[in-house]
Amino acid sequence: MELRQFKYLLSIAEEGTFTAAADKLYISQSALSQQVKSMEQELGVLLFDRSGNRLQFTEAGQLLHQRAKRIVKEVNEAKTAIDELENLYRGTLTVGVVQTVNAYLMPWVVSSFSAQFPGVQLKIQELSAPKIEQKVYNRELDLGVSFDPTEEPDLIFDALFEEELLLITNSKHTLASKKWINVTALDQQKLILLPEGYCTRRIWEKCASKSCIAPELQIEMNTISGLLSVLENNSAVGTILPALTMQMKVSGGLKSVKLKNPTPRRTVGILWRDGGYRSVSSQKFAEIFKQKYNGFEQNS
């Protein structure tokens, strides 16, 4: 049986005759009668008592009528729910974000998205880049905010922006007054860095290796706020972090120095599963993310 046949059944029950029901449904009486006969043949029972002026359900017809009301109601509710989902009145969006981006940019993105689409439940998970790739691939995340290149070939990377890594120090550090330095100036300098598994750390070490320098790693910490807090009270060390880190509140009073020859950079973007479904909410989130970064950069 088809959904339209259930709707025909409900219309007949409301109108009482094939003629009235057919008029309401904008089909011919003969077509409606044929559909009822088709249902009766499929079920092997009569659905209506046709002996009077007004159609009456048989016991089997009454049973099917009750089921038909429930089925049509649930289908209509499902259509409404899907419509609300597509128009962002409801739903859940799960996003994986690397720590550095989560620390300085995500609060603005999340606030904007939630203000525009309050019916969508937003779940932000701070994860390492490899973990984000794994979860996007396994469909545990709707999208990820991470770096290029990726290790997983079945992912698509939509680049959003490129940012430089800077030397960040206490204002009393010997290099704090410089606008820029060659990377070689950091040879033998004491640094505090994110752990080896972090993309920022890998980019910096590749840059240092290319420049044939050997800075002294004094401290490893797995949070940006922790690194910056150490710098507040220690003028003997510096750290290497993305430029927008300086927009964080905890960076107040610290100094940043640009690095050249070479300049370490990383590309931030959205990770999608190749060929995977992209919900309206995930597309809107990516759009807002890009808008917020552009505004953030112009004001920085």
XYZ file of C-alpha atoms in Angstrom:
300
model
C 0.000 0.000 0.000
C 1.054 3.572 -0.666
C 0.842 6.709 1.438
C -1.620 8.296 -0.997
C -3.971 5.345 -0.504
C -3.970 5.953 3.247
C -4.800 9.599 2.560
C -7.656 8.500 0.298
C -8.960 6.321 3.108
C -8.949 9.233 5.544
C -10.719 11.498 3.073
C -13.474 8.920 2.480
C -13.953 8.543 6.229
C -14.343 12.327 6.584
C -16.658 12.870 3.596
C -18.744 9.670 3.801
C -19.017 9.059 0.029
C -16.677 8.345 -2.846
C -18.104 11.326 -4.754
C -17.442 13.878 -2.006
C -14.027 12.432 -1.204
C -13.025 12.435 -4.883
C -14.042 16.083 -5.215
C -11.953 16.996 -2.188
C -8.967 15.065 -3.539
C -9.354 16.481 -7.060
C -9.491 13.040 -8.662
C -12.285 11.191 -10.433
C -14.712 9.003 -8.505
C -13.779 6.009 -10.627
C -10.082 6.488 -9.874
C -10.805 6.671 -6.143
C -13.028 3.584 -6.267
C -10.289 1.703 -8.097
C -7.752 2.603 -5.437
C -10.050 1.304 -2.692
C -10.617 -1.928 -4.612
C -6.870 -2.290 -5.049
C -6.394 -1.989 -1.273
C -9.152 -4.515 -0.602
C -7.624 -6.980 -3.053
C -4.201 -6.578 -1.507
C -5.556 -7.152 1.999
C -8.118 -9.772 1.014
C -10.950 -8.053 2.941
C -13.679 -5.470 2.369
C -12.937 -2.092 3.923
C -16.385 -0.484 3.522
C -20.017 -1.485 3.895
C -21.530 -0.033 0.722
C -25.176 -0.914 1.509
C -26.265 2.509 2.796
C -26.218 6.088 1.492
C -23.098 6.806 3.524
C -20.087 4.497 3.506
C -19.381 2.714 6.754
C -16.134 0.979 7.696
C -16.115 -2.764 8.164
C -14.248 -4.017 11.215
C -11.124 -4.473 9.078
C -11.649 -1.019 7.543
C -11.909 0.563 10.992
C -8.670 -1.095 12.025
C -6.869 0.146 8.902
C -8.379 3.613 9.334
C -6.826 3.933 12.793
C -3.431 2.816 11.466
C -3.746 5.136 8.463
C -4.350 8.168 10.710
C -1.225 7.333 12.689
C 0.911 6.739 9.582
C -0.164 9.935 7.825
C 0.327 11.927 11.035
C 3.851 10.564 11.536
C 4.802 11.197 7.910
C 3.560 14.794 8.170
C 5.487 15.272 11.405
C 8.616 13.838 9.778
C 8.263 16.264 6.870
C 7.861 19.137 9.316
C 10.912 18.014 11.291
C 13.010 17.752 8.116
C 11.818 21.170 7.001
C 12.774 22.620 10.382
C 16.139 20.873 10.181
C 16.856 22.217 6.712
C 15.803 25.712 7.784
C 17.943 25.437 10.934
C 15.110 25.555 13.452
C 16.402 22.396 15.087
C 19.158 19.787 14.897
C 22.623 19.071 16.276
C 25.984 20.033 14.812
C 29.190 18.436 16.110
C 32.463 20.142 15.233
C 36.044 19.162 16.019
C 38.528 22.033 16.417
C 42.263 22.124 17.005
C 43.279 23.834 20.225
C 44.969 26.924 18.823
C 41.981 27.868 16.652
C 39.540 26.973 19.425
C 41.346 29.256 21.839
C 41.313 32.493 19.877
C 38.641 32.280 17.173
C 35.905 29.800 18.050
C 34.220 31.911 20.783
C 33.282 34.511 18.138
C 32.151 31.867 15.639
C 30.076 29.972 18.184
C 28.413 33.117 19.496
C 27.461 34.255 16.001
C 26.144 30.848 14.922
C 24.071 30.370 18.078
C 22.616 33.865 17.814
C 21.482 33.206 14.239
C 20.328 29.612 14.751
C 19.361 29.161 18.424
C 17.408 25.975 17.672
C 20.530 24.098 16.573
C 22.471 22.418 19.368
C 26.179 23.062 18.798
C 28.791 20.655 20.177
C 32.434 21.763 19.981
C 35.171 19.207 20.669
C 38.770 20.382 21.109
C 40.937 17.661 19.569
C 44.326 17.061 17.990
C 44.531 17.311 14.195
C 44.935 13.507 13.702
C 41.958 12.842 15.974
C 39.803 15.304 14.051
C 40.700 13.603 10.782
C 39.832 10.203 12.226
C 36.487 11.359 13.611
C 35.466 13.170 10.433
C 36.297 10.058 8.435
C 34.301 7.851 10.852
C 31.335 10.279 10.683
C 31.652 11.080 14.404
C 32.016 14.763 13.498
C 29.970 16.746 11.000
C 33.074 18.729 10.094
C 36.493 19.576 11.466
C 38.574 22.729 11.720
C 42.176 21.715 11.206
C 45.248 22.109 9.028
C 46.569 21.238 5.598
C 48.014 18.810 4.623
C 45.944 15.965 6.041
C 47.035 12.381 6.577
C 43.687 10.872 5.559
C 43.205 10.693 1.749
C 39.408 10.347 1.940
C 38.969 13.858 3.319
C 38.465 17.159 1.523
C 40.231 20.265 2.852
C 38.642 23.655 2.162
C 41.303 26.239 2.934
C 40.030 29.306 4.801
C 43.125 31.292 5.665
C 46.872 31.134 6.099
C 48.605 32.497 9.161
C 52.166 33.067 10.231
C 53.774 31.693 13.348
C 55.428 34.334 15.537
C 57.893 34.496 18.355
C 55.959 35.639 21.438
C 57.825 36.859 24.503
C 57.695 38.819 27.722
C 58.193 42.564 27.097
C 61.599 42.334 28.824
C 62.934 39.567 26.595
C 66.105 40.481 24.671
C 64.256 40.146 21.337
C 60.994 41.815 22.379
C 61.858 45.184 20.843
C 62.406 43.735 17.380
C 59.721 43.993 14.687
C 61.160 40.963 12.958
C 64.117 38.632 13.156
C 65.673 35.944 11.026
C 64.868 32.470 12.286
C 68.599 31.952 12.843
C 68.437 34.507 15.686
C 66.645 31.849 17.741
C 69.607 29.477 17.697
C 70.310 28.426 21.313
C 67.402 30.551 22.571
C 65.238 29.060 25.314
C 61.717 28.175 24.186
C 58.546 26.803 25.683
C 56.459 24.924 23.154
C 53.386 22.828 22.580
C 54.033 19.044 22.583
C 55.403 17.235 19.530
C 52.015 15.967 18.339
C 50.759 19.492 17.638
C 50.826 20.903 14.113
C 52.278 24.226 15.314
C 55.193 22.404 16.893
C 55.828 20.307 13.764
C 55.821 23.381 11.505
C 58.242 25.201 13.783
C 60.656 22.282 14.060
C 60.678 21.872 10.291
C 61.494 25.573 9.984
C 64.269 25.332 12.596
C 65.737 22.258 10.908
C 65.735 24.014 7.529
C 67.620 26.910 9.114
C 70.103 24.553 10.820
C 69.468 26.001 14.279
C 69.057 24.298 17.647
C 66.915 26.293 20.114
C 66.804 24.986 23.685
C 63.470 23.450 24.625
C 62.978 24.343 28.275
C 59.277 23.617 28.844
C 56.464 21.745 27.073
C 52.850 22.610 27.852
C 49.696 21.398 26.133
C 47.632 24.591 26.446
C 48.155 27.974 24.836
C 46.918 29.809 27.914
C 49.514 27.938 29.960
C 52.330 28.933 27.636
C 51.294 32.584 27.665
C 50.922 32.614 31.452
C 54.496 31.383 31.866
C 55.745 34.182 29.618
C 54.099 36.822 31.808
C 56.616 36.123 34.575
C 59.611 34.849 32.639
C 61.638 37.136 30.382
C 64.218 34.477 29.555
C 62.013 32.330 27.321
C 59.818 32.710 24.271
C 57.260 30.597 22.455
C 56.207 30.015 18.843
C 52.481 30.402 18.213
C 50.075 31.591 15.479
C 49.723 35.335 14.952
C 46.110 35.531 16.086
C 47.147 34.217 19.489
C 48.010 37.813 20.271
C 44.289 38.645 20.159
C 43.607 36.474 23.202
C 42.995 38.279 26.481
C 45.748 36.300 28.241
C 48.289 37.722 25.778
C 47.970 41.237 27.177
C 51.406 42.725 27.923
C 53.271 40.219 25.762
C 55.203 41.085 22.607
C 55.262 39.388 19.213
C 58.116 39.303 16.719
C 57.755 38.251 13.080
C 60.001 35.468 11.808
C 61.702 35.565 8.411
C 63.980 33.486 6.216
C 61.962 31.300 6.305
C 58.605 32.444 7.695
C 56.759 29.491 9.285
C 53.117 29.360 8.124
C 50.145 27.077 8.397
C 46.866 26.826 6.495
C 43.636 26.548 8.466
C 40.502 25.169 6.883
C 37.435 22.953 7.060
C 37.700 19.180 6.816
C 34.859 17.240 5.170
C 34.479 13.588 4.376
C 34.944 13.136 0.623
C 31.521 12.535 -0.905
C 29.830 12.778 2.486
C 26.555 14.559 3.176
C 26.944 18.197 4.193
C 24.005 19.373 6.244
C 22.700 22.915 5.931
C 23.885 23.643 9.468
C 27.441 22.473 8.719
C 27.572 24.614 5.576
C 26.292 27.646 7.500
C 28.883 27.034 10.230
C 31.691 26.984 7.649
C 30.334 30.176 6.106
C 30.165 31.978 9.465
C 33.641 30.726 10.362
C 35.090 32.336 7.239
C 33.163 35.578 7.796
C 34.291 35.825 11.413
C 37.922 35.245 10.530
C 37.824 37.978 7.881
C 36.292 40.416 10.371
C 38.667 39.301 13.099
C 41.687 39.865 10.848
C 40.533 43.331 9.767
C 40.139 44.404 13.406
C 43.402 42.898 14.598
